[in-house]
Amino acid sequence: MSTYGRTSGDVRWPVSPDARAALAEWFADSSAGAYLSGDSLDFRGADLSRLDLTGAYLASAHLVGVRFEDANLGDANLTNAEARGADFSLADLAKADLVGCAAGNARFRSARLFAAHLDDAVLDGADLSHAVLNSAKLYGTGLRDANLEYASLRWCTLGGPSMPTVLSGARMAGCQLDGATGAVVGPVFVDEGATRSLGGVDLEAWLSAQGAESVRVVG
């Protein structure tokens, strides 16, 4: 289990003076309810790995390439954040708000996204292998060419007929999908070598066999 810290000496600071000031203010506030207030700020260049960023406000923030490895971002607000290529490997994003987040090619390997809100997020090409997305909401989420191998999507909501989760080209070997509901767009790769692609009724049958009997393929 991770031990989250709050020590400024372990941080690589962002280039932006405004973002550096927001971080410094947060580090200086020792109260139990303190949270990082970084809405719309530019955190590029930062390494915030292993920090306890519970409840951080990072809506519309520039997080391209920022490292959050093994950080605690539970209940954080990353609505409409720009997070392409960011590294959230092993991070805890339970109940985080990532609605509209642009995180193409980001790394979420083994991250915890329990009950996270990912509606309209763009995660094309992202690595979510071994991630936990149980009970997450993914209305209109883009996961084209994403790696979802061995991820857990139990009881998650894969969009609806008008806002399906787009899984075209995603790798889903070993996914746990028990109780998942909603609607998706395929085709997807269902084997580890990414050579077996299924779409339409074949994908729907495969999803049902994984325990996602209520998921419909709409494209």
XYZ file of C-alpha atoms in Angstrom:
219
model
C 0.000 0.000 0.000
C 1.268 3.469 -0.874
C 2.178 6.007 1.773
C 1.266 9.375 0.300
C 3.421 12.305 1.252
C 3.415 16.079 1.162
C 7.082 17.000 1.080
C 8.082 19.770 -1.316
C 11.665 18.523 -1.466
C 10.597 15.501 -3.505
C 8.819 17.578 -6.155
C 10.001 18.674 -9.566
C 8.395 22.073 -9.847
C 6.445 23.319 -12.878
C 7.960 25.970 -15.118
C 5.031 28.373 -14.717
C 5.500 30.871 -11.846
C 1.750 30.865 -11.135
C 1.654 27.087 -10.795
C 4.783 27.141 -8.615
C 3.135 29.726 -6.356
C -0.028 27.615 -6.043
C 2.038 24.583 -5.072
C 4.078 26.568 -2.572
C 0.915 27.950 -0.967
C -0.517 24.439 -0.665
C 2.673 23.048 0.884
C 2.690 25.912 3.388
C -0.889 25.248 4.524
C -0.674 22.490 7.122
C -4.410 22.383 7.874
C -6.162 19.049 7.439
C -8.580 20.356 4.814
C -5.988 22.051 2.603
C -6.174 21.255 -1.104
C -4.204 22.306 -4.149
C -6.025 25.072 -6.031
C -4.666 24.911 -9.576
C -7.623 25.545 -11.887
C -6.468 26.688 -15.353
C -2.810 26.807 -14.260
C 0.082 25.392 -16.286
C 1.820 22.541 -14.428
C 3.918 21.346 -17.348
C 7.379 20.204 -16.329
C 6.233 19.055 -12.887
C 6.706 15.722 -11.167
C 4.038 15.397 -8.463
C 4.462 11.674 -7.896
C 3.509 10.162 -4.525
C 1.895 13.365 -3.270
C -1.403 13.361 -1.384
C -3.439 15.549 -3.743
C -6.828 14.517 -2.403
C -9.530 16.906 -3.578
C -7.166 18.952 -5.751
C -8.826 21.486 -8.069
C -7.175 21.099 -11.468
C -10.089 21.901 -13.781
C -8.899 23.178 -17.183
C -5.302 22.898 -15.959
C -2.429 22.205 -18.355
C -1.049 18.841 -17.249
C 0.588 17.675 -20.469
C 3.401 15.263 -19.595
C 3.071 15.852 -15.832
C 3.969 12.887 -13.628
C 1.455 11.800 -10.979
C 2.814 8.297 -10.414
C 1.493 6.700 -7.224
C -0.170 9.993 -6.190
C -3.502 10.273 -4.380
C -5.961 12.228 -6.540
C -9.094 10.902 -4.885
C -12.061 13.275 -5.370
C -9.863 15.569 -7.467
C -11.414 17.780 -10.145
C -9.683 17.420 -13.517
C -12.655 18.557 -15.602
C -11.517 19.673 -19.072
C -7.870 19.369 -18.068
C -5.252 18.951 -20.795
C -3.370 15.839 -19.705
C -1.963 14.324 -22.883
C 0.955 12.048 -22.127
C 0.637 12.523 -18.362
C 1.636 9.608 -16.143
C -0.960 8.471 -13.605
C 0.488 4.974 -13.175
C -0.481 3.474 -9.784
C -2.304 6.701 -8.874
C -5.539 6.675 -6.873
C -8.222 8.627 -8.755
C -11.216 7.174 -6.899
C -14.316 9.335 -7.471
C -12.243 11.882 -9.396
C -13.995 14.085 -11.954
C -12.316 13.760 -15.353
C -15.281 14.894 -17.468
C -13.993 16.285 -20.750
C -10.380 15.593 -19.793
C -8.055 15.327 -22.815
C -5.658 12.546 -21.838
C -4.642 10.943 -25.101
C -1.618 8.635 -24.746
C -1.625 9.156 -20.975
C -0.552 6.319 -18.701
C -3.003 4.973 -16.137
C -1.349 1.589 -15.721
C -2.594 -0.063 -12.499
C -4.338 3.179 -11.513
C -7.457 3.144 -9.338
C -10.349 4.926 -11.056
C -13.133 3.520 -8.895
C -16.396 5.431 -9.489
C -14.537 8.083 -11.494
C -16.508 10.288 -13.899
C -14.978 10.064 -17.373
C -17.845 11.348 -19.506
C -16.640 12.943 -22.778
C -13.021 12.324 -21.775
C -10.569 11.591 -24.587
C -8.268 8.707 -23.662
C -7.300 7.612 -27.164
C -4.108 5.568 -27.081
C -3.969 5.666 -23.279
C -2.501 2.788 -21.267
C -5.107 1.604 -18.745
C -3.776 -1.926 -18.446
C -4.478 -3.462 -15.028
C -6.397 -0.312 -14.013
C -9.494 -0.518 -11.799
C -12.487 1.305 -13.287
C -15.180 -0.423 -11.273
C -18.411 1.640 -11.156
C -16.878 4.355 -13.356
C -19.081 6.339 -15.755
C -17.926 6.570 -19.371
C -20.632 8.348 -21.382
C -19.160 9.367 -24.720
C -15.641 8.503 -23.558
C -13.085 8.052 -26.317
C -10.853 5.006 -25.833
C -9.714 4.460 -29.418
C -6.591 2.289 -29.582
C -6.347 2.323 -25.766
C -4.759 -0.550 -23.851
C -7.333 -1.977 -21.434
C -5.725 -5.382 -21.045
C -6.491 -6.926 -17.642
C -8.340 -3.816 -16.521
C -11.366 -4.196 -14.256
C -14.528 -2.519 -15.543
C -16.961 -4.271 -13.228
C -20.308 -2.494 -12.814
C -19.120 0.450 -14.889
C -21.471 2.349 -17.206
C -20.187 2.256 -20.768
C -22.270 5.158 -22.006
C -25.669 4.920 -23.633
C -27.058 4.605 -27.178
C -26.637 8.339 -27.871
C -23.332 8.645 -25.976
C -21.583 5.272 -26.295
C -18.075 4.527 -25.128
C -15.879 4.452 -28.234
C -13.586 1.428 -28.013
C -12.492 1.189 -31.657
C -9.120 -0.543 -31.802
C -8.859 -0.922 -28.025
C -7.070 -3.940 -26.565
C -9.298 -5.742 -24.055
C -7.712 -9.132 -23.422
C -8.290 -10.237 -19.844
C -10.763 -7.449 -19.030
C -13.115 -8.043 -16.117
C -16.546 -6.803 -17.165
C -18.983 -8.396 -14.715
C -22.096 -6.260 -14.345
C -21.010 -3.602 -16.844
C -23.867 -1.875 -18.667
C -24.304 0.577 -21.519
C -23.389 0.889 -25.171
C -20.078 0.761 -27.053
C -18.561 1.248 -30.472
C -16.102 -1.393 -31.692
C -14.328 -3.301 -33.011
C -11.870 -4.274 -30.251
C -8.999 -6.713 -29.917
C -9.815 -9.521 -27.500
C -6.545 -11.480 -27.493
C -3.148 -10.620 -26.036
C -1.464 -10.536 -29.421
C -4.019 -8.018 -30.727
C -4.711 -10.178 -33.768
C -8.355 -11.108 -33.085
C -10.708 -8.188 -33.644
C -14.422 -8.410 -32.893
C -17.248 -6.023 -33.709
C -21.029 -6.033 -34.036
C -22.853 -9.116 -32.841
C -19.578 -10.997 -32.300
C -18.338 -8.322 -29.924
C -21.685 -8.248 -28.164
C -21.503 -12.024 -27.651
C -17.940 -11.746 -26.327
C -18.932 -8.999 -23.897
C -21.855 -11.104 -22.682
C -19.501 -14.035 -22.111
C -17.358 -11.774 -19.901
C -20.367 -10.960 -17.708
C -21.486 -7.779 -19.481
C -24.812 -9.139 -20.721
C -26.400 -5.675 -20.792
C -23.781 -3.959 -22.964
C -24.941 -3.266 -26.536
C -22.688 -2.681 -29.548
C -24.080 0.283 -31.496
C -21.338 0.802 -34.028
